Coordinates of C-alpha atoms in Angstrom, one line a residue:
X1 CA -42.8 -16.1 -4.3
X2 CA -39.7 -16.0 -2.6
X3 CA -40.8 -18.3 -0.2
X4 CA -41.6 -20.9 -3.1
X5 CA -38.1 -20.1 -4.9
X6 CA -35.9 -21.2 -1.7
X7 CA -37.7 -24.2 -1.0
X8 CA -37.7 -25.1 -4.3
X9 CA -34.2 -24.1 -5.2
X10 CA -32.8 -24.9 -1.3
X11 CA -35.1 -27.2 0.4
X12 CA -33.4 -30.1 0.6
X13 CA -30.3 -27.9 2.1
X14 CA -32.7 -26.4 4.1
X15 CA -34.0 -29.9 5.3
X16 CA -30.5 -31.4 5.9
X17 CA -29.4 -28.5 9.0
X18 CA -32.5 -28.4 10.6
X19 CA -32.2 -32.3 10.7
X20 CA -28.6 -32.2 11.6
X21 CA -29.4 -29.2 14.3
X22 CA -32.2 -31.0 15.9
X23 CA -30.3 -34.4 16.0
X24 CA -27.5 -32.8 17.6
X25 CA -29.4 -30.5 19.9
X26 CA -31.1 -33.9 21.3
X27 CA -27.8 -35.6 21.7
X28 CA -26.4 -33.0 23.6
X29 CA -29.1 -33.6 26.2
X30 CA -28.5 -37.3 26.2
X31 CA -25.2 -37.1 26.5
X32 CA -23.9 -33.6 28.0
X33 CA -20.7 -34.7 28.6
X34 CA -20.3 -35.3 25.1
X35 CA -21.7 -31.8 23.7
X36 CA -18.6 -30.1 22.4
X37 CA -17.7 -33.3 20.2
X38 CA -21.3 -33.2 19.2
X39 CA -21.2 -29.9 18.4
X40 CA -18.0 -30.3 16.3
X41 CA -20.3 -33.2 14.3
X42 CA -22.7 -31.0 13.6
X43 CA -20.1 -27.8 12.5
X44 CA -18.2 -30.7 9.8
X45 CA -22.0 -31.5 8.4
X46 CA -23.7 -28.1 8.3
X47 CA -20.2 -26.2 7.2
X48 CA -20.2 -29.1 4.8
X49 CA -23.3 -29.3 2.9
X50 CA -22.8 -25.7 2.9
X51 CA -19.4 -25.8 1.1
X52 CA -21.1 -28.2 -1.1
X53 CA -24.2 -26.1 -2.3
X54 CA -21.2 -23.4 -3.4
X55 CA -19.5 -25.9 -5.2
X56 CA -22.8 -26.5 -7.3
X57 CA -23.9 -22.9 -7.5
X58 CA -20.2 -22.5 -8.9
X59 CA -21.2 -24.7 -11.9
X60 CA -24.6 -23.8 -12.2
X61 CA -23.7 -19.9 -12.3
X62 CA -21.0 -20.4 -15.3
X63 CA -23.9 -23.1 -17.1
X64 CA -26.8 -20.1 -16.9
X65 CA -23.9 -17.6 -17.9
X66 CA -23.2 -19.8 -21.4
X67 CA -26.7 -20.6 -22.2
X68 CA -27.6 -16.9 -21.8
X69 CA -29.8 -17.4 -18.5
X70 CA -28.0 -14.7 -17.0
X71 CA -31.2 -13.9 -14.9
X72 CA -32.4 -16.9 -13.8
X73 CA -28.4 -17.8 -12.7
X74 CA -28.0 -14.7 -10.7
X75 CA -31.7 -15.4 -8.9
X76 CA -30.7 -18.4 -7.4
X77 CA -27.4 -16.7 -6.5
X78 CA -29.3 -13.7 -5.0
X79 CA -31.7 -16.2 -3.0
X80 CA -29.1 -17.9 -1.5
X81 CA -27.4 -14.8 -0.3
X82 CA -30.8 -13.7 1.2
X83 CA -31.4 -17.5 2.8
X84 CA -28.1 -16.9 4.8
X85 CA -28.4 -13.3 5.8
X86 CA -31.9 -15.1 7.6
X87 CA -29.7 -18.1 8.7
X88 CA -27.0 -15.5 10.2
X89 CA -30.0 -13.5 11.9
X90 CA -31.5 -16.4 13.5
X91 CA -28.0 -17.7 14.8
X92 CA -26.7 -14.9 16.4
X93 CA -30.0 -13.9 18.3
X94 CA -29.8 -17.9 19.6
X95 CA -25.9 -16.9 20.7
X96 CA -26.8 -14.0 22.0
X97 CA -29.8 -15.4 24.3
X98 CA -27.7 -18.3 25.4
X99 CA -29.3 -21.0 23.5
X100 CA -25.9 -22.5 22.6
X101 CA -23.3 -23.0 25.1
X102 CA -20.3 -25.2 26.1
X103 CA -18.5 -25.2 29.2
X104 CA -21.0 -22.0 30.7
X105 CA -19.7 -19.9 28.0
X106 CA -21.8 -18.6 24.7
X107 CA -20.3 -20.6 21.5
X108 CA -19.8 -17.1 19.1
X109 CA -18.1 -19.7 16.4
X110 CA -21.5 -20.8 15.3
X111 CA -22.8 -17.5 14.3
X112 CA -19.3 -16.6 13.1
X113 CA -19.5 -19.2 10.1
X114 CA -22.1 -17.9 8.6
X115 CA -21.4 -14.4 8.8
X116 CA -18.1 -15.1 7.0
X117 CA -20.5 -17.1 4.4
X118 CA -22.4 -14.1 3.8
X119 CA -19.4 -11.6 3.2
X120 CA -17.7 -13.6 1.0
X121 CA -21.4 -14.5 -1.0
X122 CA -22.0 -10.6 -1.2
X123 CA -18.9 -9.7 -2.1
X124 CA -18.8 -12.3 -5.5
X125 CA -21.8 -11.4 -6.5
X126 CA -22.0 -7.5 -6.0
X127 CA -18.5 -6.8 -6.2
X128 CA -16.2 -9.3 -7.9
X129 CA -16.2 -9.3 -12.7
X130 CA -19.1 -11.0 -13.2
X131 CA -16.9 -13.2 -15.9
X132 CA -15.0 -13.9 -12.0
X133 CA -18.3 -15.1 -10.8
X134 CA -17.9 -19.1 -11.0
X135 CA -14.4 -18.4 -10.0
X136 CA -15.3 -17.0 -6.6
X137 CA -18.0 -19.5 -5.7
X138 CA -15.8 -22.4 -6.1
X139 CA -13.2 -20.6 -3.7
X140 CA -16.1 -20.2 -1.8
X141 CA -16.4 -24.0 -1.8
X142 CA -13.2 -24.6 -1.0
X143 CA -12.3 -22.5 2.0
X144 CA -15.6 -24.0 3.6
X145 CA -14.6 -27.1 2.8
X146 CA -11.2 -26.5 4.6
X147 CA -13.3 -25.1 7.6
X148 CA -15.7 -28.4 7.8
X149 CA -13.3 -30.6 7.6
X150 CA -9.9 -29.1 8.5
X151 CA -11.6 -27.8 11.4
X152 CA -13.7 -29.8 12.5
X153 CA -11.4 -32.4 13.2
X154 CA -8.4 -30.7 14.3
X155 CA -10.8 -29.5 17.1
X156 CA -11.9 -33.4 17.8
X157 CA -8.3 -34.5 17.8
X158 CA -6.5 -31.6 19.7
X159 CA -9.7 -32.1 22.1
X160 CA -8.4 -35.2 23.1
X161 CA -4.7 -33.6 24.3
X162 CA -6.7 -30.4 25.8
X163 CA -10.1 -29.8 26.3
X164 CA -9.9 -26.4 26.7
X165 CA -6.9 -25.0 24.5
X166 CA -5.9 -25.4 21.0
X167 CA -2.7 -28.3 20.6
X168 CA -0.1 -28.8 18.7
X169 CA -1.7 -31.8 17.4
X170 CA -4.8 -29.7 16.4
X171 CA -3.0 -27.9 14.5
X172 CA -0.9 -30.5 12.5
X173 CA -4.2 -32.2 11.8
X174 CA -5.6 -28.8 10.4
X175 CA -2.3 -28.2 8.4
X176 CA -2.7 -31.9 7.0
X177 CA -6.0 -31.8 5.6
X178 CA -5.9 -28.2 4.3
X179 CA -2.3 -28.9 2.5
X180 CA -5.0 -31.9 1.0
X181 CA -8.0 -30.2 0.0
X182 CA -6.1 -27.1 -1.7
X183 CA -3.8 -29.6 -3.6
X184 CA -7.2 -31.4 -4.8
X185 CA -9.0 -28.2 -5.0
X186 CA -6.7 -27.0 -7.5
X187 CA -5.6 -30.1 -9.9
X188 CA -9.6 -30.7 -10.1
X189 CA -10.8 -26.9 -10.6
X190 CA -12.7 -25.9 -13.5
X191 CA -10.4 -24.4 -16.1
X192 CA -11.8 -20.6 -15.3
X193 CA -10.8 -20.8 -11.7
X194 CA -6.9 -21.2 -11.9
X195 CA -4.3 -19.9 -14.2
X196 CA -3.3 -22.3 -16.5
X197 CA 0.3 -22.6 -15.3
X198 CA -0.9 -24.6 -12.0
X199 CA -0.7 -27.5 -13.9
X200 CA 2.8 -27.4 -12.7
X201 CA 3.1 -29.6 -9.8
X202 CA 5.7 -27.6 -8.4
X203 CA 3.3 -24.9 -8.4
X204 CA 0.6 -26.7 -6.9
X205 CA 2.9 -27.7 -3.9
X206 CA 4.3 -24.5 -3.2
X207 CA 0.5 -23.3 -3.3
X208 CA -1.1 -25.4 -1.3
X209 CA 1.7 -25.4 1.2
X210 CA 1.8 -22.1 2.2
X211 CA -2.0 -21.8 2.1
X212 CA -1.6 -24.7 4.3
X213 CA 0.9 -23.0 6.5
X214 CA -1.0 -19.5 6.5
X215 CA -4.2 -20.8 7.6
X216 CA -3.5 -22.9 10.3
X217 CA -1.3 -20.4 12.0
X218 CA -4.4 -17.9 11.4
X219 CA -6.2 -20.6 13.4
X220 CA -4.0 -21.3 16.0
X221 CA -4.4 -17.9 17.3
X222 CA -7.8 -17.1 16.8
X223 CA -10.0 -17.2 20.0
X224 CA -13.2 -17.7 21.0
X225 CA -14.8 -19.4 17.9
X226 CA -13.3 -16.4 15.8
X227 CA -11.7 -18.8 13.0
X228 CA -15.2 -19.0 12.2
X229 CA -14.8 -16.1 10.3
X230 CA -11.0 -14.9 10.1
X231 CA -10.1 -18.8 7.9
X232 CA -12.7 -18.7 5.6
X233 CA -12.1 -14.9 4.7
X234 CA -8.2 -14.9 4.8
X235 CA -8.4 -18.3 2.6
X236 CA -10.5 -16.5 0.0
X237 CA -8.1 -13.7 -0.1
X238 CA -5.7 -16.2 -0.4
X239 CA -7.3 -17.9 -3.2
X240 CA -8.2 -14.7 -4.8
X241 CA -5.1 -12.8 -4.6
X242 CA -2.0 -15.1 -4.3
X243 CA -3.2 -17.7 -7.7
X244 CA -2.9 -14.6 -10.1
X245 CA 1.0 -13.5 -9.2
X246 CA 3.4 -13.7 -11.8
X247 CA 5.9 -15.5 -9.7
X248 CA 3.7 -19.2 -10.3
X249 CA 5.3 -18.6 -14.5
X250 CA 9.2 -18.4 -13.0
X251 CA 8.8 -21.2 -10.3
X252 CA 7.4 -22.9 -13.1
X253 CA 10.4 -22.7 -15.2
X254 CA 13.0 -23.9 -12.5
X255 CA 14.6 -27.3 -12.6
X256 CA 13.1 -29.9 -10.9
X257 CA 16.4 -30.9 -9.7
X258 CA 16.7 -27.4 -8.3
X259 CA 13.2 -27.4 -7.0
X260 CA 14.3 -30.3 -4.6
X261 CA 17.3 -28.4 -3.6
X262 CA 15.8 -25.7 -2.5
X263 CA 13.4 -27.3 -0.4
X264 CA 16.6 -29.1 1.0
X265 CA 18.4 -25.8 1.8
X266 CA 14.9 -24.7 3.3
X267 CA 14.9 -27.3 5.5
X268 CA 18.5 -27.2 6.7
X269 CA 18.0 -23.4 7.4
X270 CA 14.8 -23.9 9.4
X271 CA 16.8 -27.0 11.6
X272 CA 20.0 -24.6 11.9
X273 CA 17.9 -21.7 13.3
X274 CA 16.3 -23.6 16.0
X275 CA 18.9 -25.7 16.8
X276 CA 20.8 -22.5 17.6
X277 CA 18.1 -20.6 19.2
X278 CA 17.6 -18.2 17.0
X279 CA 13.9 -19.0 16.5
X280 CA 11.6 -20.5 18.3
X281 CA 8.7 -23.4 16.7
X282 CA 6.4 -20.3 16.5
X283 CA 8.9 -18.0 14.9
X284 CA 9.9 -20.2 12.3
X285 CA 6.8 -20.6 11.3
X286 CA 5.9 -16.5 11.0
X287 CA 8.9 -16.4 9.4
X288 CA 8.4 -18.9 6.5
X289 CA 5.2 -17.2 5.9
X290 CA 7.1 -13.7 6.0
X291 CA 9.2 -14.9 3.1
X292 CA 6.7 -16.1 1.2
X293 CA 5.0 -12.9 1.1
X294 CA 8.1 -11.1 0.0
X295 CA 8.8 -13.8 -2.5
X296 CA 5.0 -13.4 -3.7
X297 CA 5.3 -10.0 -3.8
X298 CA 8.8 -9.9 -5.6
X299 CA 10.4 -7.6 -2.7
X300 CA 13.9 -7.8 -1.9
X301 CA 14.6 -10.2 1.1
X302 CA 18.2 -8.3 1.9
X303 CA 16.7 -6.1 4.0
X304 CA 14.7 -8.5 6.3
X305 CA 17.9 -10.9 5.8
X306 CA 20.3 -8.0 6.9
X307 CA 18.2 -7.4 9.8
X308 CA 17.6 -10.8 11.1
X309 CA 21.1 -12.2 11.1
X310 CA 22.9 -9.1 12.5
X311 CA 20.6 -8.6 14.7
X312 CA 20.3 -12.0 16.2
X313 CA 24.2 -12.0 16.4
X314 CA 24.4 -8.7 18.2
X315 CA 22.1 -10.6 20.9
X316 CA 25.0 -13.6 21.0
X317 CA 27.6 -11.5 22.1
X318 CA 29.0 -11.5 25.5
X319 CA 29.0 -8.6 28.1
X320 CA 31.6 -6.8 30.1
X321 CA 35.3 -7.7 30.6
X322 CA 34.5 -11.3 32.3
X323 CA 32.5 -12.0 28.7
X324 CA 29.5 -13.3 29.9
X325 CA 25.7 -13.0 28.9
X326 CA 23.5 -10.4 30.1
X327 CA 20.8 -13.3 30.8
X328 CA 23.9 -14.8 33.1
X329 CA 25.0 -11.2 34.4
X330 CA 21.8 -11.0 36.0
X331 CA 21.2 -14.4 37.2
X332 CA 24.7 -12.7 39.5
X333 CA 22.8 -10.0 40.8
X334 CA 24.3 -7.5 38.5
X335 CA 23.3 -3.9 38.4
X336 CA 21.0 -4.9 35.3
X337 CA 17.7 -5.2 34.4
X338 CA 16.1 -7.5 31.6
X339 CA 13.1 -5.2 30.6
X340 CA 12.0 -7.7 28.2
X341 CA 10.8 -11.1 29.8
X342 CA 11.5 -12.7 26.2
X343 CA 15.0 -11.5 26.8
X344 CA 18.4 -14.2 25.7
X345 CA 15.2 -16.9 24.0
X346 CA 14.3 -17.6 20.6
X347 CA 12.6 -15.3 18.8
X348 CA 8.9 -16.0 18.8
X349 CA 5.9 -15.1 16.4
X350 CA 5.2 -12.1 18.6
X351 CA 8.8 -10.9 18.4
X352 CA 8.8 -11.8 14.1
X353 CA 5.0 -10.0 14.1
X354 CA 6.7 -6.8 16.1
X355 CA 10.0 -6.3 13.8
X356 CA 8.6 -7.8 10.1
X357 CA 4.8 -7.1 10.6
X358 CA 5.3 -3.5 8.3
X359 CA 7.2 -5.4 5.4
X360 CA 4.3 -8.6 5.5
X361 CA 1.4 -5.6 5.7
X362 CA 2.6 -4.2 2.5
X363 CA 3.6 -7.3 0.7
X364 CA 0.2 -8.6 1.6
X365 CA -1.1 -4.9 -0.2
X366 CA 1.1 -5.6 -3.6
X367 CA -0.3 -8.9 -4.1
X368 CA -4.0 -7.9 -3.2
X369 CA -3.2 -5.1 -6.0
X370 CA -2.2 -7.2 -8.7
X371 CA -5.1 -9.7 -8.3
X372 CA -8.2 -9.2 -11.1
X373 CA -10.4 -9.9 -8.8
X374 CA -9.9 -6.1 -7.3
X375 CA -8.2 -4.8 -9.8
X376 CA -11.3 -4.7 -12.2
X377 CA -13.5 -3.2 -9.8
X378 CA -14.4 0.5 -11.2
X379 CA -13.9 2.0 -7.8
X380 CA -10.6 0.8 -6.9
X381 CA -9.1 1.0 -11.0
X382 CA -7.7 3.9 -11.0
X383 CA -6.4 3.2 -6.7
X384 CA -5.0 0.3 -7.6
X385 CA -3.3 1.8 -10.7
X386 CA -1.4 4.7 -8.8
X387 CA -0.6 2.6 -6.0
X388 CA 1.0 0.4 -7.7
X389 CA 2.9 3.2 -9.9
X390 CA 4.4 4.1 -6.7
X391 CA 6.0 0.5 -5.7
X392 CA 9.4 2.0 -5.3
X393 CA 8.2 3.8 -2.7
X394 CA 6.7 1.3 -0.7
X395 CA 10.6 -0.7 -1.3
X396 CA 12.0 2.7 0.4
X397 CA 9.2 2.3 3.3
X398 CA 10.2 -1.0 3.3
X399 CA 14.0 -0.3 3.6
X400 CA 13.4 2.1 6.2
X401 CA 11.5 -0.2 8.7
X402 CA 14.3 -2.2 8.8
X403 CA 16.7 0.1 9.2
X404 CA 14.7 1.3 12.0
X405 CA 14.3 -2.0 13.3
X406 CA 18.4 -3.3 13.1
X407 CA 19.0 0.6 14.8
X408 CA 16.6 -0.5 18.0
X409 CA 18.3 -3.7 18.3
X410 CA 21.7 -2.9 17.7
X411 CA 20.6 -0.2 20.6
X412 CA 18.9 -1.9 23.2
X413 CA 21.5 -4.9 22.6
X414 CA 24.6 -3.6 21.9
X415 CA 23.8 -0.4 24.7
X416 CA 23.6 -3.0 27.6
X417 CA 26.5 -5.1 26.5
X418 CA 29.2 -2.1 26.3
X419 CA 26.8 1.0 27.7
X420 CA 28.0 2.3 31.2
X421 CA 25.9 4.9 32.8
X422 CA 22.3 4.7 31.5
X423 CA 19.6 7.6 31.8
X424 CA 16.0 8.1 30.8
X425 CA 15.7 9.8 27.5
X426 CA 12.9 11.6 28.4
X427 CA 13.7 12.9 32.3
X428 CA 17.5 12.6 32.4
X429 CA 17.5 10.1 35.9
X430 CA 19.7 7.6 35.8
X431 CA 18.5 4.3 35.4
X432 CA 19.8 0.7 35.8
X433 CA 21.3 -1.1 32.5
X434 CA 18.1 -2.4 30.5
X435 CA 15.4 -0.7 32.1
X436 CA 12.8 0.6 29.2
X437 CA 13.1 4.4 28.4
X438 CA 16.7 4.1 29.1
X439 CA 19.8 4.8 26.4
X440 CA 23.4 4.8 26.8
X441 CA 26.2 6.5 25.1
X442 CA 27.1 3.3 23.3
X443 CA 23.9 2.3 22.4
X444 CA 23.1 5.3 20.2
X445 CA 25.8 5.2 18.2
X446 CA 25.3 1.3 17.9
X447 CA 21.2 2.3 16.9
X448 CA 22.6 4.8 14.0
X449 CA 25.7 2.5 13.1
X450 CA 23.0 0.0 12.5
X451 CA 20.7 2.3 10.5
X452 CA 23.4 3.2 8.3
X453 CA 24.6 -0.3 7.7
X454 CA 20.9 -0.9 6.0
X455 CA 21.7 2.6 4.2
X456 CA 24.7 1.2 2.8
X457 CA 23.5 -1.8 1.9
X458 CA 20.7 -0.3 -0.3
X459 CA 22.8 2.0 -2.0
X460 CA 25.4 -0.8 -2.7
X461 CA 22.4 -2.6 -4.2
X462 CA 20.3 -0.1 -5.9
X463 CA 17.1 -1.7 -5.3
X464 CA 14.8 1.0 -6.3
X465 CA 16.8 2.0 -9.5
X466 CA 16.4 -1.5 -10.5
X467 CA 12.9 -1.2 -10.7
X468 CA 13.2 2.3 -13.0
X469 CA 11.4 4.3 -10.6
X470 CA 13.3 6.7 -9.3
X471 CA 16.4 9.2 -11.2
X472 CA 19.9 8.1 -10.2
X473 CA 20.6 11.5 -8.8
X474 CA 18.0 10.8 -5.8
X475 CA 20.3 8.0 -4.2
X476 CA 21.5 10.3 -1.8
X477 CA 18.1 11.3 -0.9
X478 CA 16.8 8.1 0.1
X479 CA 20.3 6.6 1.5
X480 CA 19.5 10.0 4.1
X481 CA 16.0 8.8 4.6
X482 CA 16.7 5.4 5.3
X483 CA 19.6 6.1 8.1
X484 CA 18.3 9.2 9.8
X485 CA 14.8 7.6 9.6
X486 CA 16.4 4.1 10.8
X487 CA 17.9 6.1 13.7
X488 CA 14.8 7.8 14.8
X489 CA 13.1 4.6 15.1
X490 CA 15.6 4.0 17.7
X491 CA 14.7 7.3 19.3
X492 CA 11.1 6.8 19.0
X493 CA 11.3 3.1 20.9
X494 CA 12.9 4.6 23.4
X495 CA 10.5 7.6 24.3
X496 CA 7.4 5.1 24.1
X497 CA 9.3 3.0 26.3
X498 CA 9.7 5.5 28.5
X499 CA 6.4 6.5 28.9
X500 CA 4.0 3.6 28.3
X501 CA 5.9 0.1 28.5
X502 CA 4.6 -2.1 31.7
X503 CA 6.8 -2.3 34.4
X504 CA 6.9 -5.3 36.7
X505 CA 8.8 -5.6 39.7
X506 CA 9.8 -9.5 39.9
X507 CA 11.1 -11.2 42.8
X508 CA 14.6 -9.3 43.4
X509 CA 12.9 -6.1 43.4
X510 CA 13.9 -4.8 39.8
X511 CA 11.5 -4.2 36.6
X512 CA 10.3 -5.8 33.5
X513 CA 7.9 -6.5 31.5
X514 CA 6.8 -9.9 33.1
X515 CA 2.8 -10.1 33.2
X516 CA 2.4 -10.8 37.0
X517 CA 1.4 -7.5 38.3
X518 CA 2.3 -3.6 37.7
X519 CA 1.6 -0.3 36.2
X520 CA 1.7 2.3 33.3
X521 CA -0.2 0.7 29.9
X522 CA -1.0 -3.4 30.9
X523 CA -0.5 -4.2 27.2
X524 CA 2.6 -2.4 26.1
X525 CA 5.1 -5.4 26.2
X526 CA 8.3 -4.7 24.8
X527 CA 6.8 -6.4 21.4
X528 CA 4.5 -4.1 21.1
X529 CA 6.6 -1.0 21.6
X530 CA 8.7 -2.1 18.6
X531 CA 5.3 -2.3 16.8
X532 CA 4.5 1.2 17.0
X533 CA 7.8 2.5 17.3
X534 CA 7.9 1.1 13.4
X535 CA 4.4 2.0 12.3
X536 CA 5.5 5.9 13.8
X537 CA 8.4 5.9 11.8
X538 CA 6.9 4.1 8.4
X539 CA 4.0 7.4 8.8
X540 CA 7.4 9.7 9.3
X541 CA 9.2 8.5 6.5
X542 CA 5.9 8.6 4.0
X543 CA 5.9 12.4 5.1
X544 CA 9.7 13.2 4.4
X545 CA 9.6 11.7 0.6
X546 CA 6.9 14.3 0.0
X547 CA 9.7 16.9 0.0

């Protein structure tokens, strides 16, 4: 029976991949030195029929819904979840025994698609409102779409520049099309998929460009055929989550005058930064999404602002009485160590991931909490509720983080500019200027000067009291959590530098954290000790507004 039902319902889909598959798999030994663009062919066709068959079942659902077929609707629905579990099955044991390769190495990104198919299948039908139903098949639709296409051919272009890494030009070629297939996707939706206010263009540009922007950074940096699975899950959540915010109705309302000035002032920021080497390409582009999530999420960019320009312009100023850099102090031999190979150049994604990585984790939270899609779900109704009762808090977490982070800056780059004698803060030796584990007199009262700066500046601005959710009389409370827990941040990046940053001894004989060769934890770059330094002190901070 169900045999008859998927050939009947699914044949010709069926028909079409095996037909591609063997096609391709014949090319590939006709021409070998061809087989990854073959194999890039046959990912556009079979990702894109498949995109395709969600696009229909997203109108056939909604039809069955309204003409009370309920049953039949959700049969077909249920069968087509099935036929790709058995697809995903049959793929990864084929991976897994080496039937598909390219250069030597297994290709994982074939059975990565449809596993990310299958999550996002089972998850509309057994967990999203059933009224969402239609909804979440055509999203279905379109982030395959985005992976056929947008994919597929930045992978043939950026092939072209390097046959073994993902380009530049890849990537512009996968911004491009997705940018063009969310802008279509959403002026030609059903009118159940989208609010009604993304009939504003305005609103369909901003959408679609920072989907765009999201998904082929996500992209860029997945490995190993991995954005197999990570685009087509993180554009549903997209999709799902970002559509719904009630940001869309105020962008709405703003001039369109204003609009285009914005985007101007956006763009002139983005040129000043680089130009002055305060960001790198990669940076820039973390960043932008960064403040799109706060935007999305309507929390305050001060903090992330505060942080960012005064602690980029603590790492401009000149060292010791002859004024020069600490990059140039050591290039003379200097008693000084850079710990940190990224050390004097623009920030990169790593270094924007490391410091705002807390503050895009919970604005990513808030918006995933005020979409219906989760928020209807019986077991997460009441979650959702009291997590989002407690918003104010997350603004104090928020605040805290970056006064942690500004307090490690202001530390590390402050303490080697004016710092004299430096020591381990864990064993008391004395250490050369920069080393990792070290701190100087000046430097910790730079780390808490910083963390009360950011303590300042929220009381001056009152950012939780603006959102009724704490009692006046508790400023002073969280102005004391914010600095001292700014300043332990400081204290904390020190200790884990101290015990488990790499050490590398490069070619004059001192340390840093340069990838060549060395000791103590490989992957603890200075990036990631900020990381955990932060996540440490966001777990500390949640444990002293208990009391």
């Amino acid at each position: 029976m169900f045999l008859n039902r998927i050939l009947s319902d699914f044949g010709i889909f069926i028909a079409f991949i095996a037909i591609i598959t063997g096609i391709s798999i014949g090319l590939t030994y006709v021409f070998p030195e061809r087989k990854f663009v073959i194999r890039k062919w046959l990912h556009i066709f079979s990702v894109g029929i498949t995109a395709f068959v969600s696009y229909s079942l997203s109108v056939f659902i909604p039809d069955s819904f309204s003409e009370n077929q309920v049953f039949i609707g959700l049969q077909v629905f249920d069968d087509f979840i099935l036929l790709i579990l058995i697809i995903n099955v049959i793929l990864w044991i084929a991976v897994l025994f080496g039937f598909f390769k390219i250069n030597g190495r297994k290709s994982w990104g074939i059975a990565w698609f449809p596993l990310s198919l299958f999550i996002i299948l089972y998850w509309v039908r057994y967990f999203a409102p059933e009224k969402n139903m239609g909804a979440g098949l055509y999203f279905t639709a379109v982030v395959f779409f985005i992976l056929a296409f947008a994919d597929g051919f930045a992978a043939l272009v950026g092939y072209n520049f390097n046959p073994t890494n993902k380009t530049r030009s890849g990537s512009m070629v996968f911004f491009g099309i997705t940018l063009l297939i969310l802008s279509l996707s959403i002026k030609y939706a059903p009118i159940y998929c989208f609010p009604e206010i993304f009939i504003n263009e305005k609103c369909i540009f901003l959408f679609s460009l920072f989907g765009a922007l999201m998904l082929s950074t996500l992209e860029y940096y997945s490995r190993n055929g991995v954005d197999n699975l990570t685009v087509p899950l993180a554009g549903m959540f997209y999709l799902v989550s970002f559509s719904v915010l009630p940001i869309w109705e105020k962008w709405a309302r703003i001039d369109s005058f204003f609009f285009l000035g914005i985007i101007f002032l956006v763009l002139g920021l983005i040129y000043a930064v680089y130009k002055m080497k305060w960001l790198s390409e990669s940076g820039i582009v973390l960043a932008l999404i960064l403040a799109f999530v706060l935007f999305a999420s309507e929390m305050p960019f001060l903090p992330i602002l505060a942080f960012f320009i005064l602690g980029t312009l603590a790492g401009k100023l000149p060292r010791g009485k002859n004024r020069m850099s600490v990059r140039n102090a050591l290039d003379k031999d200097e008693n000084i160590i850079i710990s940190d190979k990224k050390y004097g150049k623009p920030r990169d994604a790593m270094q924007v991931l490391a410091n705002g990585g807390i503050p895009l984790l919970l604005g990513f939270l808030l918006i995933f909490l005020n979409s219906h899609f989760f928020t209807e779900l019986y077991f997460l109704n009441q979650f959702t509720k009291s997590i989002s009762s407690a918003k104010g808090t997350w603004i104090l977490l928020y605040w805290s983080v970056m006064s942690a982070a500004l307090s490690d800056t202001w530390s590390s780059e402050l303490g080697m500019k004016f710092g004299k004698k430096t020591i381990d803060i864990l064993g008391f030796r004395k250490l050369q200027t920069g080393a990792s584990g070290g701190i100087t007199w000046a430097g910790t009262v730079f780390g808490f000067l910083g963390s009360l700066i950011i303590g300042i500046l929220f009381w001056v601005s009152r950012d939780v009291n603006s959102l009724n959710v704490q009692e006046s009389n508790q400023d002073g409370k969280w102005f004391l959590i914010i600095t001292i827990g700014g300043f332990l941040g400081t204290v904390l990046d020190s200790i884990l530098g101290s015990i488990f940053q790499r050490k590398q001894q490069n070619t004059n004989g001192l340390f840093s954290d340069d990838e060549s060769s060395g000791f103590t934890w490989r992957y603890w770059s200075n990036d990631m000790v900020n990381l955990i330094s932060l996540v440490l002190v966001s777990i500390a901070i949640v444990c002293l507004m208990q009391f």
